[in-house]
XYZ file of C-alpha atoms in Angstrom:
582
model
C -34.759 -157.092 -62.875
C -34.937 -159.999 -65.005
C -34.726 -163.761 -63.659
C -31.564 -164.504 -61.876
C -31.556 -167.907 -60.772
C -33.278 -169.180 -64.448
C -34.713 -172.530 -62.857
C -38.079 -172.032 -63.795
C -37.900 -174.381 -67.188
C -36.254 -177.384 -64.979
C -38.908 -176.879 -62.240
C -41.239 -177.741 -65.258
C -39.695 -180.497 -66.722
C -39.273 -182.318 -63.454
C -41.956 -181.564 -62.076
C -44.124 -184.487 -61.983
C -41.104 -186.364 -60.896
C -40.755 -183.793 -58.010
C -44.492 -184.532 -57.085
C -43.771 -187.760 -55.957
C -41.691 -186.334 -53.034
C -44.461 -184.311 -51.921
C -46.918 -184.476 -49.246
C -50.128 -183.349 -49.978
C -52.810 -182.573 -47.396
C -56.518 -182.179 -48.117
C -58.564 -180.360 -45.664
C -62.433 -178.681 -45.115
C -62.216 -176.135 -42.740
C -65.242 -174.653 -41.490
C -65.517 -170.599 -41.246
C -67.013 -168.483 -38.587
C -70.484 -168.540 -40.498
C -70.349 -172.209 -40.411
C -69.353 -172.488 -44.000
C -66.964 -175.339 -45.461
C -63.594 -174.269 -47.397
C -61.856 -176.997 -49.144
C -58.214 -176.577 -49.414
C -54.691 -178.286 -50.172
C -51.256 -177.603 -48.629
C -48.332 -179.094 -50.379
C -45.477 -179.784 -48.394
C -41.750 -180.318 -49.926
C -39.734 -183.267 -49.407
C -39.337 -183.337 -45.374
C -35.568 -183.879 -45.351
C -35.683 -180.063 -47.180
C -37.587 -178.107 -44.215
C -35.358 -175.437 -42.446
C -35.179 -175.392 -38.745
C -37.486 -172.878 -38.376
C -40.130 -174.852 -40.781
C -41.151 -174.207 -44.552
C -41.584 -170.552 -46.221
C -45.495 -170.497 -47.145
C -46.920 -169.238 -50.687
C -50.817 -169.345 -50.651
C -52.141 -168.973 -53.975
C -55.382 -167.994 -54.790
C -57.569 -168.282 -58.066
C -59.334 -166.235 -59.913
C -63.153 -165.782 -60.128
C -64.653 -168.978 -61.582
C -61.915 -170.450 -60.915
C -60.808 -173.250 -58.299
C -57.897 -174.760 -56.470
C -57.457 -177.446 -58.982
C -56.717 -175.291 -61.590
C -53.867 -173.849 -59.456
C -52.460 -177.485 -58.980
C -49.723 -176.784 -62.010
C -48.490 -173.595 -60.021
C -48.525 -175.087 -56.585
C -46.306 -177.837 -57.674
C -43.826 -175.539 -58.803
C -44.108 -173.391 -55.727
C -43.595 -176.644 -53.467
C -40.886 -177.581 -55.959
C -39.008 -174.234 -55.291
C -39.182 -175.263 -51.422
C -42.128 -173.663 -50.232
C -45.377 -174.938 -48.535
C -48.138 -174.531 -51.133
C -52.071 -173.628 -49.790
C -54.654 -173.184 -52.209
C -58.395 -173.172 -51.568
C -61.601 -172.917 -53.066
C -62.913 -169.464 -52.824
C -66.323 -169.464 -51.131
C -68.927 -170.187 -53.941
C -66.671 -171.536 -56.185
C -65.461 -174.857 -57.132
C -66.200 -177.336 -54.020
C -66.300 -174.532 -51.176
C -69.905 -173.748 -49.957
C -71.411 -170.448 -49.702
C -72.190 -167.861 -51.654
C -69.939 -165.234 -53.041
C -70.080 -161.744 -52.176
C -67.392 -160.627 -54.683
C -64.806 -160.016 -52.949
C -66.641 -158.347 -49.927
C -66.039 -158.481 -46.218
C -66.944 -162.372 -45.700
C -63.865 -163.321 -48.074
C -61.983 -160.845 -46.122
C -63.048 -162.446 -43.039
C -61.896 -165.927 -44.690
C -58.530 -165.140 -45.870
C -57.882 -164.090 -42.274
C -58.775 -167.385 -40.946
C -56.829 -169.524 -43.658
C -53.890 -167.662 -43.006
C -54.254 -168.032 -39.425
C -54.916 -172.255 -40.138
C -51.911 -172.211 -41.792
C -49.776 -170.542 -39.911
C -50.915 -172.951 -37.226
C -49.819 -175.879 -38.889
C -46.788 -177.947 -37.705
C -43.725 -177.300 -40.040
C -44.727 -173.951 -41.653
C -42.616 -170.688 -40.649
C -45.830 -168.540 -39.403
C -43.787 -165.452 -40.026
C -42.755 -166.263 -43.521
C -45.815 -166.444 -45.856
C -46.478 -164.390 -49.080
C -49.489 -164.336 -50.978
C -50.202 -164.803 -54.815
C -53.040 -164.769 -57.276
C -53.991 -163.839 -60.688
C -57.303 -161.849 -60.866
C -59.383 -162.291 -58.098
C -56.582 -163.763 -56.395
C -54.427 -161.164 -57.052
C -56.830 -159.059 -55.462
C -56.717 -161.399 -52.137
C -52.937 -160.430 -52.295
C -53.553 -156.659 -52.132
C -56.447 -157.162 -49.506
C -53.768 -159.159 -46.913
C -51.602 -156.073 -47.572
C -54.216 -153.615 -47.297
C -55.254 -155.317 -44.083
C -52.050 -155.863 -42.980
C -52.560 -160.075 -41.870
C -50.457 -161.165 -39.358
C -48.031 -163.419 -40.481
C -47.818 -162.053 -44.608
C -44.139 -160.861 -45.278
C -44.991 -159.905 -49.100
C -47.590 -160.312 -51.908
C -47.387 -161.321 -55.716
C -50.331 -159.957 -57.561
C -51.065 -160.474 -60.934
C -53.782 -159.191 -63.362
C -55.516 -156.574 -60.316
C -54.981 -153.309 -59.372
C -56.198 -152.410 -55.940
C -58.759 -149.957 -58.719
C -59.992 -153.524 -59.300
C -63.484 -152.716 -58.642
C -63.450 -148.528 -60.133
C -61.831 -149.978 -63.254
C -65.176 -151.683 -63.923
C -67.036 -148.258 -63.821
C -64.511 -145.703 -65.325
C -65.770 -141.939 -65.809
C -69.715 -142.208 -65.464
C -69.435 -145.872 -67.733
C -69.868 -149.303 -67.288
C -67.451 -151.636 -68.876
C -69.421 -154.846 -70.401
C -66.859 -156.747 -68.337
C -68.800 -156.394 -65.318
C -71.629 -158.304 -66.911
C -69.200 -161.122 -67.761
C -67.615 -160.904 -64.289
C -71.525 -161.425 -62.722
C -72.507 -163.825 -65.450
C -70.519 -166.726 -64.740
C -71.545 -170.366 -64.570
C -68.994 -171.680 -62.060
C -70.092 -168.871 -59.387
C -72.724 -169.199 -57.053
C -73.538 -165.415 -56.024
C -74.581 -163.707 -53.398
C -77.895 -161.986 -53.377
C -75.912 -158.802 -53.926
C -74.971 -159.633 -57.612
C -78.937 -159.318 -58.991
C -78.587 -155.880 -56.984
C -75.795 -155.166 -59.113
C -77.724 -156.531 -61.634
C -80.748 -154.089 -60.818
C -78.715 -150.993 -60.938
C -76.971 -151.293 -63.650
C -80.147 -151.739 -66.074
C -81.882 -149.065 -64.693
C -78.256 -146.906 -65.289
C -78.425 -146.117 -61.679
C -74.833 -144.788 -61.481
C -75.085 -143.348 -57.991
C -75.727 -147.344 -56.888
C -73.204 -148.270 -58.797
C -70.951 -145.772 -57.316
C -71.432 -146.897 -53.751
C -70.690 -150.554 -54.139
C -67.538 -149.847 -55.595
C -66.518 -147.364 -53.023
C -67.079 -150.582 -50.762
C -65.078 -152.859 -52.733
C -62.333 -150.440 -54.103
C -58.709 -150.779 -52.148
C -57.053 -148.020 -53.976
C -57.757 -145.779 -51.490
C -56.435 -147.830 -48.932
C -52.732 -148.390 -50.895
C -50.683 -146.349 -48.022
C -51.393 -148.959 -45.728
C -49.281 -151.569 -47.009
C -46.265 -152.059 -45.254
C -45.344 -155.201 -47.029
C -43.044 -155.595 -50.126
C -45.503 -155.920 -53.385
C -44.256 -157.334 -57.103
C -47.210 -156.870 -59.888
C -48.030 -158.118 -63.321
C -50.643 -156.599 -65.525
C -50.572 -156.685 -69.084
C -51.498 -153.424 -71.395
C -54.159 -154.874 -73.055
C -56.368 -156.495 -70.060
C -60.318 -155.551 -70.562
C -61.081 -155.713 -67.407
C -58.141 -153.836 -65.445
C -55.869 -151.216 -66.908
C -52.487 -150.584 -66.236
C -53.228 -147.697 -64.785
C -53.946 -148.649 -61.480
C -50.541 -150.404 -60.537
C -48.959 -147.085 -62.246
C -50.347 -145.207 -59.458
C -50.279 -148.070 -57.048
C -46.248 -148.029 -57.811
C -45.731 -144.355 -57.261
C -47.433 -144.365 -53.948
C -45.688 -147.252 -52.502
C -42.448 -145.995 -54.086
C -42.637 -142.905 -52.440
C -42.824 -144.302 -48.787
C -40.282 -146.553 -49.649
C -41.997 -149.895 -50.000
C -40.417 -152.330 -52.492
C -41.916 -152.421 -55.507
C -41.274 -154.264 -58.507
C -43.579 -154.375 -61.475
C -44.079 -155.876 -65.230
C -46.355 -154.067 -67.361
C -46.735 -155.942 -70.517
C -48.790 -158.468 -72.105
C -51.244 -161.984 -70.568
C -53.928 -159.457 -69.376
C -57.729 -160.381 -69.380
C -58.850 -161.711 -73.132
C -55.638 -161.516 -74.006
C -53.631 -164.732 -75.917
C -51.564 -166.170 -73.750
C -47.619 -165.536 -74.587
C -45.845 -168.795 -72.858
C -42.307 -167.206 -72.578
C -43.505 -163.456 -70.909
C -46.249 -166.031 -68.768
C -42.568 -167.866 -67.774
C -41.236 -164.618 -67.042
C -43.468 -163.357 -64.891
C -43.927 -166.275 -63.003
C -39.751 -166.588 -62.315
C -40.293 -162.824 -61.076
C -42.482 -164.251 -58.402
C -40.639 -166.846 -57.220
C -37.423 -164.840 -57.429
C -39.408 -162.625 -55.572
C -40.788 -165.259 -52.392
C -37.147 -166.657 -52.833
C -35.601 -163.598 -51.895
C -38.064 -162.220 -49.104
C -39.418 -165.466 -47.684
C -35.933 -167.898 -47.618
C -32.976 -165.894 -48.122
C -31.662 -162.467 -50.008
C -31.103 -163.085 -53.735
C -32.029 -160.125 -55.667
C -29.767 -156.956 -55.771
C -31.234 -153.524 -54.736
C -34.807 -154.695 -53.904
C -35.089 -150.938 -52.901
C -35.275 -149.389 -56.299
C -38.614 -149.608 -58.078
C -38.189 -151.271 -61.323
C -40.270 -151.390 -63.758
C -40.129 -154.175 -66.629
C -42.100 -153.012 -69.675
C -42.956 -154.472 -73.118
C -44.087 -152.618 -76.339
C -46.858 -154.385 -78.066
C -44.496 -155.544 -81.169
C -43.549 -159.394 -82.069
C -41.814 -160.870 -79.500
C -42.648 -158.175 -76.459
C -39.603 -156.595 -76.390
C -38.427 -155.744 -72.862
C -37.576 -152.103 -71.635
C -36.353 -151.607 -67.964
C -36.637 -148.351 -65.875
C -36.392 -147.491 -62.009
C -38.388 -144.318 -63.103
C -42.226 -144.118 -64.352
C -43.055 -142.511 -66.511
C -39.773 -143.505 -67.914
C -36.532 -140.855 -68.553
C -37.272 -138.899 -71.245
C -40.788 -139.441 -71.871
C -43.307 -135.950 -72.389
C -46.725 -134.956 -73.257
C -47.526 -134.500 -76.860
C -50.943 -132.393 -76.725
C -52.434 -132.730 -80.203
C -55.864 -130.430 -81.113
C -58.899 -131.252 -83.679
C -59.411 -128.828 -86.466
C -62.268 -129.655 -89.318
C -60.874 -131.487 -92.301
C -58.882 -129.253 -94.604
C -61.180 -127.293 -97.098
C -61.847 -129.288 -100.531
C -60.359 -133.000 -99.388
C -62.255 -135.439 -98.088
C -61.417 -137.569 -95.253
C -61.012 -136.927 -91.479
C -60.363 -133.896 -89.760
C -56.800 -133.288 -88.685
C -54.591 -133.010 -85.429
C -52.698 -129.755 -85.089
C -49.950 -129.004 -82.433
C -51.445 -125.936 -81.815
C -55.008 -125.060 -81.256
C -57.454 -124.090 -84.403
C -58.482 -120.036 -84.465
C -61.942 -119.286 -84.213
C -64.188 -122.261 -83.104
C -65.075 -125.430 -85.062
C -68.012 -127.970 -83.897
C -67.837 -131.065 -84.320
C -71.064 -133.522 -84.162
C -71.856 -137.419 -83.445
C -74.608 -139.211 -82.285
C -76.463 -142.593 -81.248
C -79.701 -143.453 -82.807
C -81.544 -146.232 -80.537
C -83.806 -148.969 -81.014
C -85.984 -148.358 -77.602
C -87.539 -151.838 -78.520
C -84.810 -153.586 -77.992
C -84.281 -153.706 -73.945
C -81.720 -153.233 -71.857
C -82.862 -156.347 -70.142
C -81.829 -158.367 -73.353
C -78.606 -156.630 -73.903
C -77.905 -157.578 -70.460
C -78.976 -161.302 -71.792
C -76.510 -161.500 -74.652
C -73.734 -160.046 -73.284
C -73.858 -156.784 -75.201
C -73.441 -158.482 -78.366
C -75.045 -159.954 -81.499
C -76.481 -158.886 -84.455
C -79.398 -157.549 -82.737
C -77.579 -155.716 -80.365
C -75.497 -154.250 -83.159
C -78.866 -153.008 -84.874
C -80.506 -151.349 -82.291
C -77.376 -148.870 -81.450
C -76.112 -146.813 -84.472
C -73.092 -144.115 -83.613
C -72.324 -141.361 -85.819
C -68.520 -140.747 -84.615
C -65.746 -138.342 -85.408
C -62.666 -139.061 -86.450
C -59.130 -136.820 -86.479
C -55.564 -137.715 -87.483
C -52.177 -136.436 -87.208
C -49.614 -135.330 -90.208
C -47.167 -139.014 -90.837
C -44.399 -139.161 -87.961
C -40.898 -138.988 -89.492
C -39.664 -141.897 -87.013
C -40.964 -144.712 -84.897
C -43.060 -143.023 -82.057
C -43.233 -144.373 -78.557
C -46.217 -144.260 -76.932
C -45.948 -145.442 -73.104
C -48.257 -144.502 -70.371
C -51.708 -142.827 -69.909
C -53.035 -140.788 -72.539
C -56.132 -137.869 -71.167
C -58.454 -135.947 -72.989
C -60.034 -132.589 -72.031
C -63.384 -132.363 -74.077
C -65.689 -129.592 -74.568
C -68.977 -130.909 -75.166
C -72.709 -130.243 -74.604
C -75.800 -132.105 -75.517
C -79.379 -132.366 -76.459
C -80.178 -132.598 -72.796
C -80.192 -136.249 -72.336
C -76.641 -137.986 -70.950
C -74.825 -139.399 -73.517
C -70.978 -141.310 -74.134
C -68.136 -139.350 -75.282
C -65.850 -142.195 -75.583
C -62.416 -141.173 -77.039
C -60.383 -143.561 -78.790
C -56.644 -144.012 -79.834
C -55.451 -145.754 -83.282
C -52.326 -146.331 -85.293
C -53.578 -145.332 -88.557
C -51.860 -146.553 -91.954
C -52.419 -143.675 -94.519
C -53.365 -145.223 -98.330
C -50.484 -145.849 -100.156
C -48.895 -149.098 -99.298
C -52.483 -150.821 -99.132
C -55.726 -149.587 -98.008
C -56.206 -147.356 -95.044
C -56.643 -148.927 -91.930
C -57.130 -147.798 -88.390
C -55.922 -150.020 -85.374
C -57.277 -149.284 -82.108
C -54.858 -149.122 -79.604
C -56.984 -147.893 -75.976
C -59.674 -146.598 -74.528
C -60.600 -143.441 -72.957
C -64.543 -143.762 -71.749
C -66.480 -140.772 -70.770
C -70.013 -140.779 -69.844
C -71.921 -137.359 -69.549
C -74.798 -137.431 -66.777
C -76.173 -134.248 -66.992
C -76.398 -132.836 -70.066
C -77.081 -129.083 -71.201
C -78.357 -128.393 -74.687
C -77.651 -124.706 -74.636
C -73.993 -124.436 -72.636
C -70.678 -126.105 -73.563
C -68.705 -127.769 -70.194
C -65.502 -128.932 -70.017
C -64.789 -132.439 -69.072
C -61.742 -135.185 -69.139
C -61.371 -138.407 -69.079
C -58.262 -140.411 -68.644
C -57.221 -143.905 -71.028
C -56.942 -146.973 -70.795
C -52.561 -146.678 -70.345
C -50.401 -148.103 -73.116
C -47.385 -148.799 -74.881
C -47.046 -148.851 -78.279
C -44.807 -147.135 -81.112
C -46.158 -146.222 -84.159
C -43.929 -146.671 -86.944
C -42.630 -144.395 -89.815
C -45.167 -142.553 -92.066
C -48.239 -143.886 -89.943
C -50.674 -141.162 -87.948
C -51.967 -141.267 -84.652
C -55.580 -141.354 -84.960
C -58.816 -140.046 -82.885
C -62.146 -140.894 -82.460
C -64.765 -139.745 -80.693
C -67.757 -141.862 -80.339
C -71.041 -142.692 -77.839
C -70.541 -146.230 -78.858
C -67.365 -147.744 -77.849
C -67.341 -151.337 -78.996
C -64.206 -153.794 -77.880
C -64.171 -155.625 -81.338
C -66.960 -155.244 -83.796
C -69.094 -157.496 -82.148
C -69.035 -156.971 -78.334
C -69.221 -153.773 -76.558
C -66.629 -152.333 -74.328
C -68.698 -149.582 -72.614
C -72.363 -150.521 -71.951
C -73.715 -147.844 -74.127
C -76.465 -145.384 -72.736
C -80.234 -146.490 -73.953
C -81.353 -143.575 -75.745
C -80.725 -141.497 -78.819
C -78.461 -138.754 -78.563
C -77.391 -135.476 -80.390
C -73.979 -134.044 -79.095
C -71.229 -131.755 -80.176
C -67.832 -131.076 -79.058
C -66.244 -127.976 -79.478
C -62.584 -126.903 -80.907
C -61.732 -122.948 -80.175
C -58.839 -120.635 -79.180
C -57.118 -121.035 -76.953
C -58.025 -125.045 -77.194
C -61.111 -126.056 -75.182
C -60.497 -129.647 -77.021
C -57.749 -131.290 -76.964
C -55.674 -134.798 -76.540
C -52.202 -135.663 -74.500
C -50.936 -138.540 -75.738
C -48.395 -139.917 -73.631
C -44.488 -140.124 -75.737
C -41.051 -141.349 -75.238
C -37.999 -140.434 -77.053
C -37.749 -137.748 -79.813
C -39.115 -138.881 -82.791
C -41.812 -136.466 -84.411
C -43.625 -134.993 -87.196
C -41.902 -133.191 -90.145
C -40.873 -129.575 -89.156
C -41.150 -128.857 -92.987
C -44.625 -130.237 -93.610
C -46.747 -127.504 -92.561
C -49.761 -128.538 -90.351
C -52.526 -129.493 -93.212
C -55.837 -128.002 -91.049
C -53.774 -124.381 -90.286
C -55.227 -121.330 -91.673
C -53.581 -118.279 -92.691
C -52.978 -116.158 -88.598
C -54.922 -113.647 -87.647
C -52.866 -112.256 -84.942
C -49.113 -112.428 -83.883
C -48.870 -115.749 -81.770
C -45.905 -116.884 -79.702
C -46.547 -120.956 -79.371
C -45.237 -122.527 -76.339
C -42.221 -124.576 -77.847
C -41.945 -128.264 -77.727
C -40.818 -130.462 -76.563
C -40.193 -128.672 -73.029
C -38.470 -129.404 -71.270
C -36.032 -130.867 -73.904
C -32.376 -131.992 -74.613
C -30.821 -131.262 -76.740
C -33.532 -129.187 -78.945
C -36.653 -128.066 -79.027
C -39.116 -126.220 -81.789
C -40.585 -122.327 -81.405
C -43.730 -121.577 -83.736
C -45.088 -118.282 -84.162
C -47.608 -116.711 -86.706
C -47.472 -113.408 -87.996
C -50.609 -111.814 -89.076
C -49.136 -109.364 -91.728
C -45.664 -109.514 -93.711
C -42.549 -107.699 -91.756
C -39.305 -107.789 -90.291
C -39.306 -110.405 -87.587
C -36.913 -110.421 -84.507
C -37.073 -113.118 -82.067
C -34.945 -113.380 -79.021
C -34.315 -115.655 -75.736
C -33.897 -113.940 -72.201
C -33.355 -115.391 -68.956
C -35.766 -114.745 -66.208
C -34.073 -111.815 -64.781
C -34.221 -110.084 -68.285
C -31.168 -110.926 -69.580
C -30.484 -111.195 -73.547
C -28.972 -114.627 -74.302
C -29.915 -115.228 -77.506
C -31.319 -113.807 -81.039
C -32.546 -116.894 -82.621
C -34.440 -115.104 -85.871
């Protein structure tokens, strides 16, 4: 899947002298609504346009954004031989209007660029893709989604078509919506204070419905068109997890996907060779569907991944999740008697039940009105919320662990009758020994619990934030459960509930709590280190072995709850003896 034609770095170093050969056309076009949308369509050299005109690439910006600061990109689109057509998104940069984030009217306006442009003399009107990082990379999924005439295939990069329920994941508000409707260089529609409106008064239900009206994930089997995506692990605003699914429904029918899951997201640095990467993907990708075949097997979905170490090391699969990978389900048990310290991660769950408490304790004078002011940040954001959390962590892995894909939780939890935040979340933990101990939060995994019952335990799960990461010899993988979930130790990453909160979760046979973390590979944790939170059986226990299925061998635990001859053999379904293992 990587680049085949490997053009991209001469495309940059000649492309200023390439700009001089192009034609560049300035236009205001005036929408339905009367509304003016400035835009620019680069045109290659005119000896270089086919007989049946140029191949078209519109690219769109993101939110805040603006055409200009697509002009880098559209000259090495136009360099590559394709008309170029960016535009200011209504509200932004020199369009007028107002924008209704990414509702119906910007629907309604994509339709009627494409349309201009397919209009114009020398463009192919039946060979134009689309392409966008953010919120243009949602305009890509919406001509797909809506099936424009004229789009043969989309690039999107940085957005899901969850775009708008990754904002709101699990009864919780990311603080990234409050960026998103915060910005300077947007002039909004009324509907952002609305927005604005529900989300201090923690009307969820509102909250709900305008991202039901915004969401395209439900709308993914309508796309007809071949689709590459980039989206990088660590993006605060949109997950991975979207495209996973996004990829397996499109995969299914048959639609070409390609994808790169890796690093660039939201808030992330930006890494110049994976940005080049990605980039040569997409125009390999409008090379191959807009001008002429290039790529071998578009059929097959591949999937380019890279780790989080130095360097983003790539890993290439036509699968997802990827061959070999399995669920390691890990359960809490209360630290071991007489050591101090967190409590521990079993493979098996604990016997009897354990109860585990955290809890928020909240300044009511400080308003929700401010947080919304400062961003969910500062030192007096900081004192007004204080979380008691709970932390667990595994026995040292023998061997590098991979972790790739989506880890879940089920949690059993109740309340002191007001909602509170269960937020679960993942580290790589370095025991003492080398240095200090130190916990490095790898994802997310928000849950918000509306209704609340101070007498009755429920069961509820919540899915993170998906990953890939491998956690290296002798580390732990790490737990915590808190109703603060902070991004870095200054900013918020859930918009935390404004009240003060008593909850509990719950750990009991036959494991009512537990934690799937998402693996790869083999590696594990010592068979001969006993698990440091298990007590001494009560019962005679067959556990289910692990891994399973497995290749070429797997582990069988059982407890015994008195000394005695032990005899344990393997049948086949239809009662057959095939083995006596003990």
């Amino acid at each position: 899947m990587r680049s085949l034609c490997g053009y991209l770095s001469l495309v940059l170093a000649l492309g200023a002298l390439v700009a001089r050969a192009q034609t560049t056309i300035d236009s205001s076009l005036v929408m339905n609504d009367g509304v003016h949308i400035e835009t620019t369509l680069v045109l290659p050299p005119d000896s270089t346009r086919p007989a049946g005109g140029f191949p078209a690439v519109i690219y769109v910006h993101g939110l805040g954004g603006n055409k200009d600061g697509s002009a880098l990109i559209g000259t090495i689109i136009s360099a590559n031989g394709f008309a170029s057509f960016t535009y200011n998104v209504r509200g932004q940069g020199t369009s007028g209007g107002l924008s209704t984030i990414m509702g119906p009217r910007e629907v309604q306006d994509l339709r009627d660029l494409v349309a201009y442009l397919r209009s114009r003399p020398g463009i192919n009107p039946d060979a134009i893709g689309i392409a966008g990082g953010s919120q243009g990379g949602v305009h890509a999924w919406i001509a797909a989604i809506n099936r424009i005439p004229g789009i043969t295939c989309i690039a999107t990069l940085l957005a899901p078509p969850s775009y708008a329920a990754d904002l709101a994941p699990n009864n919780t508000i990311k603080q990234q919506l409050q960026a998103e409707l915060s910005l300077g260089s947007v002039r909004f529609d009324p509907i952002r204070d609305r927005i604005r409106s529900f989300v201090l008064m923690e009307n969820m239900d509102s909250v709900r419905a305008f991202i039901a009206q915004r969401d395209l994930s439900p709308y993914v089997d309508s796309v007809r068109i071949p689709v590459i995506q980039s989206l990088g692990w660590a993006d605060v605003i949109f997950p991975v997890n979207g495209a996973i699914r996004a990829r397996a429904q499109l995969a299914a029918r048959g639609i070409p996907i390609w994808s790169y899951f890796g690093t660039n997201g939201h808030s992330e640095p930006i890494n110049v060779p994976e940005y080049l990467f990605t980039v040569q993907m997409m125009l390999d990708w409008f090379h191959h569907w807009l001008k002429a075949p290039m790529l071998p097997d578009v059929t097959t979905p591949w999937v380019t991944y890279a780790d989080d170490r130095p360097g983003w090391p790539h890993q290439e699969t036509a699968v997802w999740p990827p061959k070999n990978a399995h669920t390691l389900r890990l359960y809490p048990y209360p630290p071991t008697p007489g050591v101090q310290g967190s409590g521990h991660l079993g493979m098996s769950p604990a016997t009897g039940q354990n109860v585990f408490s955290f809890s928020l304790a909240y300044d009511s004078s400080y308003t929700s009105e401010r947080a919304w002011n400062e961003s969910y940040s500062g030192t007096a954001f900081l004192n007004a919320f204080k979380p008691t959390t709970v932390r667990f962590r595994s026995q040292t892995v023998v061997d590098t662990l991979e972790i790739t894909g989506i880890p879940r939780a089920r949690l059993t939890l109740r309340g002191d009758g007001k909602p509170f935040q269960a937020n679960v979340r993942l580290y790589d933990v370095t025991p003492e020994g080398a240095g200090p101990e130190t916990w490095t939060l790898l994802t997310h995994m928000p849950l918000g619990v509306r209704a609340s019952n101070s007498s009755s335990n429920a069961d509820y799960d919540a899915e993170g934030e998906a990953l890939s990461h491998r956690i290296p010899p002798f580390h732990q993988i790490g737990i915590e459960i808190t109703p603060l979930d902070m991004y870095d130790t200054n900013r918020a990453h859930i918009i935390p509930y404004f009240r003060s909160v008593s909850a509990f979760m719950t750990a009991a046979w036959p494991g009512s709590t537990y934690f799937d973390i998402p693996v790869v590979g083999n590696a594990w944790f010592p068979e001969s280190v006993p698990d440091p939170a298990s007590s001494l059986p009560t019962a005679v226990v067959l556990h289910q072995n692990y891994p399973n299925p497995f290749n070429p061998s797997t582990t069988i635990r059982f407890d015994l709850a008195t000394s005695g001859e032990v005899r344990l053999e393997v049948y086949t379904v239809t009662g057959q003896r095939i083995a006596t293992l003990v």
